[in-house]
């Protein structure tokens, strides 16, 4: 386990940096993880982080890239095409968007096929 100091509290994560306890999540935690992972968080990042948290609370699992694109693309005016929106997501999270968003959202590590 790895401990991260967030707002004066020691927050436990696993060896991959995923939050150990769902209720320990906060925006400050996401900001600290983003710093560690060299990500500058902007509005588009936060929208995805909160989408993942809401999705997880309803479904008790992380969304896949396909599920996220199917649900979000029609609602985002500047991205009417799933491929263009997917490209945008990869520009926000270059290596593995689903993995990184789950980490920032304080969710469990996603399944490998997502």
mmCIF file of C-alpha atoms in Angstrom:
data_model
loop_
_atom_site.group_PDB
_atom_site.id
_atom_site.type_symbol
_atom_site.label_atom_id
_atom_site.label_comp_id
_atom_site.label_asym_id
_atom_site.label_seq_id
_atom_site.Cartn_x
_atom_site.Cartn_y
_atom_site.Cartn_z
ATOM 1 C CA UNK A 1 0.000 0.000 0.000
ATOM 2 C CA UNK A 2 0.998 3.556 -0.697
ATOM 3 C CA UNK A 3 -0.125 6.463 1.461
ATOM 4 C CA UNK A 4 -0.849 9.897 0.001
ATOM 5 C CA UNK A 5 -1.225 13.034 2.079
ATOM 6 C CA UNK A 6 -4.390 14.911 1.076
ATOM 7 C CA UNK A 7 -5.573 17.964 3.003
ATOM 8 C CA UNK A 8 -3.684 16.802 6.082
ATOM 9 C CA UNK A 9 -5.130 13.279 5.933
ATOM 10 C CA UNK A 10 -3.219 10.124 5.072
ATOM 11 C CA UNK A 11 -5.129 8.362 2.277
ATOM 12 C CA UNK A 12 -4.353 4.720 1.502
ATOM 13 C CA UNK A 13 -3.983 3.471 -2.052
ATOM 14 C CA UNK A 14 -2.880 0.147 -3.475
ATOM 15 C CA UNK A 15 0.455 -0.345 -5.233
ATOM 16 C CA UNK A 16 -1.010 0.877 -8.537
ATOM 17 C CA UNK A 17 -2.306 4.083 -6.930
ATOM 18 C CA UNK A 18 -5.988 3.145 -6.755
ATOM 19 C CA UNK A 19 -7.899 4.327 -3.718
ATOM 20 C CA UNK A 20 -8.307 1.657 -1.031
ATOM 21 C CA UNK A 21 -11.567 3.041 0.398
ATOM 22 C CA UNK A 22 -14.211 4.574 -1.886
ATOM 23 C CA UNK A 23 -15.385 7.024 0.781
ATOM 24 C CA UNK A 24 -11.894 8.545 1.074
ATOM 25 C CA UNK A 25 -12.298 10.179 -2.350
ATOM 26 C CA UNK A 26 -12.365 13.955 -2.705
ATOM 27 C CA UNK A 27 -11.537 16.454 -5.411
ATOM 28 C CA UNK A 28 -8.322 17.133 -3.507
ATOM 29 C CA UNK A 29 -7.439 13.437 -3.790
ATOM 30 C CA UNK A 30 -8.021 13.543 -7.564
ATOM 31 C CA UNK A 31 -5.830 16.636 -7.821
ATOM 32 C CA UNK A 32 -3.008 14.914 -5.905
ATOM 33 C CA UNK A 33 -3.219 11.764 -8.047
ATOM 34 C CA UNK A 34 -3.270 13.907 -11.193
ATOM 35 C CA UNK A 35 -0.082 15.660 -10.035
ATOM 36 C CA UNK A 36 1.591 12.304 -9.435
ATOM 37 C CA UNK A 37 0.505 11.113 -12.901
ATOM 38 C CA UNK A 38 1.438 14.431 -14.586
ATOM 39 C CA UNK A 39 -2.099 15.335 -15.636
ATOM 40 C CA UNK A 40 -3.412 18.888 -15.580
ATOM 41 C CA UNK A 41 -7.108 18.661 -14.753
ATOM 42 C CA UNK A 42 -9.512 20.817 -16.747
ATOM 43 C CA UNK A 43 -13.297 20.876 -17.083
ATOM 44 C CA UNK A 44 -13.370 17.959 -19.554
ATOM 45 C CA UNK A 45 -11.373 15.814 -17.096
ATOM 46 C CA UNK A 46 -13.717 16.634 -14.207
ATOM 47 C CA UNK A 47 -16.802 15.843 -16.299
ATOM 48 C CA UNK A 48 -15.421 12.363 -16.988
ATOM 49 C CA UNK A 49 -14.352 11.833 -13.369
ATOM 50 C CA UNK A 50 -17.833 12.677 -12.097
ATOM 51 C CA UNK A 51 -19.492 10.641 -14.857
ATOM 52 C CA UNK A 52 -17.444 7.604 -13.753
ATOM 53 C CA UNK A 53 -18.306 8.120 -10.093
ATOM 54 C CA UNK A 54 -22.036 8.428 -10.878
ATOM 55 C CA UNK A 55 -21.941 5.423 -13.208
ATOM 56 C CA UNK A 56 -20.177 3.349 -10.560
ATOM 57 C CA UNK A 57 -22.689 4.257 -7.841
ATOM 58 C CA UNK A 58 -25.542 3.088 -10.082
ATOM 59 C CA UNK A 59 -23.930 0.013 -11.689
ATOM 60 C CA UNK A 60 -21.268 -1.039 -9.137
ATOM 61 C CA UNK A 61 -18.764 -1.329 -11.992
ATOM 62 C CA UNK A 62 -16.689 1.027 -14.092
ATOM 63 C CA UNK A 63 -17.949 1.878 -17.573
ATOM 64 C CA UNK A 64 -16.084 0.609 -20.604
ATOM 65 C CA UNK A 65 -14.885 2.954 -23.336
ATOM 66 C CA UNK A 66 -17.774 1.778 -25.500
ATOM 67 C CA UNK A 67 -20.379 2.408 -22.793
ATOM 68 C CA UNK A 68 -18.946 5.850 -22.083
ATOM 69 C CA UNK A 69 -18.914 6.836 -25.761
ATOM 70 C CA UNK A 70 -22.452 5.557 -26.349
ATOM 71 C CA UNK A 71 -23.810 7.467 -23.374
ATOM 72 C CA UNK A 72 -21.843 10.706 -23.528
ATOM 73 C CA UNK A 73 -21.304 11.445 -27.235
ATOM 74 C CA UNK A 74 -24.935 12.408 -27.983
ATOM 75 C CA UNK A 75 -24.935 14.813 -25.016
ATOM 76 C CA UNK A 76 -21.787 16.744 -25.900
ATOM 77 C CA UNK A 77 -22.523 19.359 -28.535
ATOM 78 C CA UNK A 78 -18.966 19.788 -29.788
ATOM 79 C CA UNK A 79 -18.502 16.024 -30.357
ATOM 80 C CA UNK A 80 -21.260 14.481 -32.442
ATOM 81 C CA UNK A 81 -19.053 11.686 -33.707
ATOM 82 C CA UNK A 82 -17.923 8.878 -31.384
ATOM 83 C CA UNK A 83 -14.511 8.570 -33.033
ATOM 84 C CA UNK A 84 -13.818 12.297 -32.641
ATOM 85 C CA UNK A 85 -14.894 12.171 -28.997
ATOM 86 C CA UNK A 86 -12.773 9.076 -28.381
ATOM 87 C CA UNK A 87 -9.778 10.888 -29.890
ATOM 88 C CA UNK A 88 -10.459 13.815 -27.544
ATOM 89 C CA UNK A 89 -10.563 11.470 -24.524
ATOM 90 C CA UNK A 90 -7.201 10.011 -25.564
ATOM 91 C CA UNK A 91 -5.820 13.548 -25.794
ATOM 92 C CA UNK A 92 -6.876 14.073 -22.157
ATOM 93 C CA UNK A 93 -5.592 10.704 -20.916
ATOM 94 C CA UNK A 94 -2.933 9.555 -23.349
ATOM 95 C CA UNK A 95 -2.063 6.022 -22.296
ATOM 96 C CA UNK A 96 -5.159 4.308 -20.889
ATOM 97 C CA UNK A 97 -8.155 6.620 -20.348
ATOM 98 C CA UNK A 98 -10.442 4.163 -18.548
ATOM 99 C CA UNK A 99 -7.695 3.090 -16.158
ATOM 100 C CA UNK A 100 -6.668 6.677 -15.408
ATOM 101 C CA UNK A 101 -10.209 8.011 -15.000
ATOM 102 C CA UNK A 102 -11.057 5.188 -12.588
ATOM 103 C CA UNK A 103 -7.944 6.006 -10.596
ATOM 104 C CA UNK A 104 -8.755 9.729 -10.435
ATOM 105 C CA UNK A 105 -12.394 8.988 -9.584
ATOM 106 C CA UNK A 106 -11.399 6.781 -6.644
ATOM 107 C CA UNK A 107 -12.831 3.640 -8.232
ATOM 108 C CA UNK A 108 -11.410 0.104 -8.318
ATOM 109 C CA UNK A 109 -9.020 -0.852 -11.080
ATOM 110 C CA UNK A 110 -11.104 -1.622 -14.193
ATOM 111 C CA UNK A 111 -11.176 -4.992 -15.885
ATOM 112 C CA UNK A 112 -8.449 -5.433 -18.535
ATOM 113 C CA UNK A 113 -10.862 -5.506 -21.479
ATOM 114 C CA UNK A 114 -12.273 -2.023 -20.831
#
